[in-house]
Amino acid sequence: MNIQPRELRNYLKVDGTNPFDNWFDSLRDRKVKSKIRARLDRVEDVNLGYCESVRLFLRKPTV
């Protein structure tokens, strides 16, 4: 299977500000920032990690 890397694009508000960058820049813990950045890098490489199908959680309620 040939997997192509993806480009993450940030949401920009009408006034041109980037809420994600504002939030990310406000983080003080360098370790947390590093983990977030590493995770985003993996997502760009199409490595989404462990995911379960949503269908597993969509069951009819029993009475």
Short mmCIF file of N, CA, C and O in Angstrom, two decimals:
data_model
loop_
_atom_site.label_atom_id
_atom_site.label_comp_id
_atom_site.label_asym_id
_atom_site.label_seq_id
_atom_site.Cartn_x
_atom_site.Cartn_y
_atom_site.Cartn_z
N MET A 1 0.85 -1.17 0.00
CA MET A 1 0.00 0.00 0.00
C MET A 1 0.89 1.24 0.00
O MET A 1 1.79 1.37 0.82
N ASN A 2 0.63 2.15 -0.90
CA ASN A 2 1.42 3.37 -1.03
C ASN A 2 0.72 4.50 -0.26
O ASN A 2 -0.36 4.94 -0.64
N ILE A 3 1.35 4.97 0.80
CA ILE A 3 0.77 6.03 1.63
C ILE A 3 1.52 7.33 1.39
O ILE A 3 2.74 7.38 1.50
N GLN A 4 0.78 8.35 1.06
CA GLN A 4 1.37 9.66 0.80
C GLN A 4 1.31 10.52 2.06
O GLN A 4 0.26 10.58 2.71
N PRO A 5 2.41 11.18 2.42
CA PRO A 5 2.37 12.10 3.57
C PRO A 5 1.33 13.19 3.35
O PRO A 5 1.02 13.55 2.23
N ARG A 6 0.79 13.68 4.43
CA ARG A 6 -0.23 14.73 4.38
C ARG A 6 0.32 16.04 4.93
O ARG A 6 1.27 16.06 5.69
N GLU A 7 -0.32 17.10 4.53
CA GLU A 7 0.05 18.41 5.05
C GLU A 7 -1.04 18.87 6.01
O GLU A 7 -2.21 18.90 5.64
N LEU A 8 -0.65 19.20 7.23
CA LEU A 8 -1.61 19.75 8.18
C LEU A 8 -1.80 21.23 7.87
O LEU A 8 -0.84 21.96 7.65
N ARG A 9 -3.05 21.63 7.86
CA ARG A 9 -3.35 23.04 7.62
C ARG A 9 -4.03 23.60 8.86
O ARG A 9 -4.90 22.95 9.44
N ASN A 10 -3.66 24.79 9.23
CA ASN A 10 -4.24 25.43 10.41
C ASN A 10 -5.45 26.26 10.03
O ASN A 10 -5.50 26.87 8.96
N TYR A 11 -6.41 26.26 10.94
CA TYR A 11 -7.60 27.08 10.79
C TYR A 11 -7.24 28.54 11.03
O TYR A 11 -6.56 28.87 12.00
N LEU A 12 -7.65 29.42 10.14
CA LEU A 12 -7.44 30.85 10.32
C LEU A 12 -8.79 31.53 10.47
O LEU A 12 -9.71 31.28 9.68
N LYS A 13 -8.90 32.37 11.47
CA LYS A 13 -10.13 33.13 11.67
C LYS A 13 -10.21 34.24 10.63
O LYS A 13 -9.25 34.50 9.91
N VAL A 14 -11.36 34.88 10.55
CA VAL A 14 -11.58 35.94 9.56
C VAL A 14 -10.55 37.05 9.71
O VAL A 14 -10.08 37.62 8.71
N ASP A 15 -10.15 37.34 10.95
CA ASP A 15 -9.17 38.40 11.17
C ASP A 15 -7.73 37.96 10.92
O ASP A 15 -6.78 38.71 11.11
N GLY A 16 -7.56 36.70 10.48
CA GLY A 16 -6.23 36.20 10.13
C GLY A 16 -5.48 35.55 11.27
O GLY A 16 -4.37 35.06 11.07
N THR A 17 -6.05 35.53 12.47
CA THR A 17 -5.36 34.91 13.59
C THR A 17 -5.52 33.39 13.54
O THR A 17 -6.48 32.87 12.98
N ASN A 18 -4.57 32.72 14.13
CA ASN A 18 -4.54 31.27 14.14
C ASN A 18 -4.73 30.78 15.58
O ASN A 18 -3.80 30.84 16.37
N PRO A 19 -5.94 30.30 15.94
CA PRO A 19 -6.20 29.90 17.32
C PRO A 19 -5.28 28.79 17.81
O PRO A 19 -4.87 28.79 18.97
N PHE A 20 -4.94 27.84 16.94
CA PHE A 20 -4.06 26.75 17.37
C PHE A 20 -2.68 27.29 17.74
O PHE A 20 -2.13 26.96 18.79
N ASP A 21 -2.11 28.12 16.88
CA ASP A 21 -0.79 28.69 17.18
C ASP A 21 -0.82 29.52 18.45
O ASP A 21 0.11 29.48 19.25
N ASN A 22 -1.89 30.27 18.65
CA ASN A 22 -2.02 31.07 19.87
C ASN A 22 -2.04 30.16 21.10
O ASN A 22 -1.37 30.43 22.10
N TRP A 23 -2.81 29.07 21.02
CA TRP A 23 -2.88 28.13 22.14
C TRP A 23 -1.54 27.44 22.34
O TRP A 23 -1.04 27.36 23.45
N PHE A 24 -0.94 26.95 21.25
CA PHE A 24 0.31 26.21 21.35
C PHE A 24 1.42 27.10 21.91
O PHE A 24 2.20 26.66 22.76
N ASP A 25 1.48 28.34 21.45
CA ASP A 25 2.50 29.26 21.95
C ASP A 25 2.29 29.61 23.42
O ASP A 25 3.24 29.98 24.12
N SER A 26 1.06 29.49 23.91
CA SER A 26 0.79 29.83 25.31
C SER A 26 1.19 28.71 26.27
O SER A 26 1.25 28.93 27.48
N LEU A 27 1.44 27.51 25.74
CA LEU A 27 1.84 26.39 26.60
C LEU A 27 3.22 26.66 27.19
O LEU A 27 4.13 27.08 26.48
N ARG A 28 3.37 26.40 28.46
CA ARG A 28 4.65 26.66 29.14
C ARG A 28 5.51 25.42 29.27
O ARG A 28 6.73 25.52 29.30
N ASP A 29 4.87 24.28 29.34
CA ASP A 29 5.60 23.03 29.55
C ASP A 29 6.23 22.56 28.24
O ASP A 29 5.55 22.14 27.31
N ARG A 30 7.55 22.62 28.16
CA ARG A 30 8.26 22.25 26.94
C ARG A 30 8.08 20.77 26.62
O ARG A 30 8.05 20.38 25.46
N LYS A 31 7.96 19.94 27.64
CA LYS A 31 7.77 18.51 27.42
C LYS A 31 6.43 18.23 26.74
O LYS A 31 6.34 17.43 25.82
N VAL A 32 5.40 18.93 27.18
CA VAL A 32 4.07 18.77 26.58
C VAL A 32 4.09 19.27 25.14
O VAL A 32 3.56 18.62 24.24
N LYS A 33 4.71 20.42 24.91
CA LYS A 33 4.81 20.95 23.55
C LYS A 33 5.54 19.98 22.64
O LYS A 33 5.16 19.78 21.49
N SER A 34 6.57 19.37 23.16
CA SER A 34 7.34 18.41 22.38
C SER A 34 6.50 17.20 22.01
O SER A 34 6.55 16.71 20.87
N LYS A 35 5.70 16.71 22.96
CA LYS A 35 4.84 15.55 22.69
C LYS A 35 3.76 15.89 21.66
O LYS A 35 3.45 15.08 20.79
N ILE A 36 3.19 17.07 21.76
CA ILE A 36 2.17 17.49 20.81
C ILE A 36 2.77 17.61 19.42
O ILE A 36 2.21 17.13 18.43
N ARG A 37 3.93 18.23 19.33
CA ARG A 37 4.60 18.40 18.04
C ARG A 37 4.95 17.03 17.43
O ARG A 37 4.76 16.80 16.23
N ALA A 38 5.44 16.11 18.25
CA ALA A 38 5.79 14.77 17.75
C ALA A 38 4.54 14.06 17.24
O ALA A 38 4.58 13.39 16.20
N ARG A 39 3.43 14.21 17.94
CA ARG A 39 2.18 13.57 17.52
C ARG A 39 1.69 14.15 16.20
O ARG A 39 1.27 13.43 15.30
N LEU A 40 1.78 15.46 16.05
CA LEU A 40 1.37 16.09 14.81
C LEU A 40 2.27 15.67 13.65
O LEU A 40 1.80 15.48 12.52
N ASP A 41 3.56 15.50 13.93
CA ASP A 41 4.48 15.02 12.90
C ASP A 41 4.10 13.61 12.45
O ASP A 41 4.15 13.29 11.26
N ARG A 42 3.70 12.76 13.40
CA ARG A 42 3.27 11.40 13.05
C ARG A 42 1.99 11.43 12.22
O ARG A 42 1.83 10.65 11.29
N VAL A 43 1.08 12.33 12.56
CA VAL A 43 -0.17 12.45 11.79
C VAL A 43 0.15 12.87 10.36
O VAL A 43 -0.44 12.35 9.40
N GLU A 44 1.09 13.79 10.19
CA GLU A 44 1.48 14.20 8.84
C GLU A 44 2.04 13.03 8.04
O GLU A 44 1.87 12.97 6.83
N ASP A 45 2.69 12.10 8.73
CA ASP A 45 3.23 10.91 8.07
C ASP A 45 2.19 9.80 7.94
O ASP A 45 2.51 8.67 7.63
N VAL A 46 0.93 10.13 8.20
CA VAL A 46 -0.22 9.23 8.12
C VAL A 46 -0.10 8.08 9.12
O VAL A 46 -0.59 6.99 8.92
N ASN A 47 0.55 8.32 10.22
CA ASN A 47 0.63 7.36 11.31
C ASN A 47 -0.35 7.84 12.38
O ASN A 47 -0.01 8.65 13.22
N LEU A 48 -1.57 7.34 12.32
CA LEU A 48 -2.60 7.80 13.24
C LEU A 48 -2.59 7.03 14.55
O LEU A 48 -3.39 7.31 15.43
N GLY A 49 -1.70 6.07 14.68
CA GLY A 49 -1.61 5.32 15.91
C GLY A 49 -2.76 4.34 16.04
O GLY A 49 -3.40 3.95 15.06
N TYR A 50 -3.04 3.93 17.25
CA TYR A 50 -4.08 2.94 17.52
C TYR A 50 -5.44 3.60 17.44
O TYR A 50 -5.72 4.56 18.15
N CYS A 51 -6.29 3.09 16.57
CA CYS A 51 -7.65 3.60 16.42
C CYS A 51 -8.60 2.43 16.35
O CYS A 51 -8.30 1.41 15.73
N GLU A 52 -9.73 2.56 16.98
CA GLU A 52 -10.78 1.55 16.87
C GLU A 52 -11.91 2.11 16.04
O GLU A 52 -12.15 3.30 16.02
N SER A 53 -12.58 1.23 15.38
CA SER A 53 -13.70 1.63 14.57
C SER A 53 -14.79 2.23 15.45
O SER A 53 -15.07 1.73 16.54
N VAL A 54 -15.43 3.26 14.95
CA VAL A 54 -16.53 3.89 15.69
C VAL A 54 -17.70 2.92 15.80
O VAL A 54 -18.44 2.94 16.77
N ARG A 55 -17.82 2.03 14.85
CA ARG A 55 -18.94 1.08 14.86
C ARG A 55 -18.95 0.22 16.12
O ARG A 55 -20.00 -0.24 16.54
N LEU A 56 -17.80 -0.01 16.72
CA LEU A 56 -17.76 -0.80 17.94
C LEU A 56 -18.55 -0.15 19.07
O LEU A 56 -19.05 -0.81 19.96
N PHE A 57 -18.65 1.16 19.02
CA PHE A 57 -19.30 1.90 20.10
C PHE A 57 -20.73 2.30 19.78
O PHE A 57 -21.42 2.87 20.61
N LEU A 58 -21.18 2.02 18.58
CA LEU A 58 -22.54 2.38 18.18
C LEU A 58 -23.43 1.15 18.23
O LEU A 58 -23.72 0.51 17.24
N ARG A 59 -23.83 0.82 19.40
CA ARG A 59 -24.71 -0.35 19.59
C ARG A 59 -26.09 0.14 20.01
O ARG A 59 -26.24 1.16 20.67
N LYS A 60 -27.08 -0.66 19.66
CA LYS A 60 -28.44 -0.31 20.08
C LYS A 60 -28.57 -0.53 21.58
O LYS A 60 -28.10 -1.52 22.12
N PRO A 61 -29.19 0.43 22.25
CA PRO A 61 -29.38 0.24 23.69
C PRO A 61 -30.35 -0.91 23.95
O PRO A 61 -31.30 -1.11 23.21
N THR A 62 -30.07 -1.66 24.97
CA THR A 62 -30.96 -2.76 25.34
C THR A 62 -31.80 -2.35 26.53
O THR A 62 -31.36 -1.62 27.40
N VAL A 63 -33.02 -2.80 26.51
CA VAL A 63 -33.95 -2.45 27.60
C VAL A 63 -34.22 -3.65 28.47
O VAL A 63 -34.26 -4.74 28.10
#
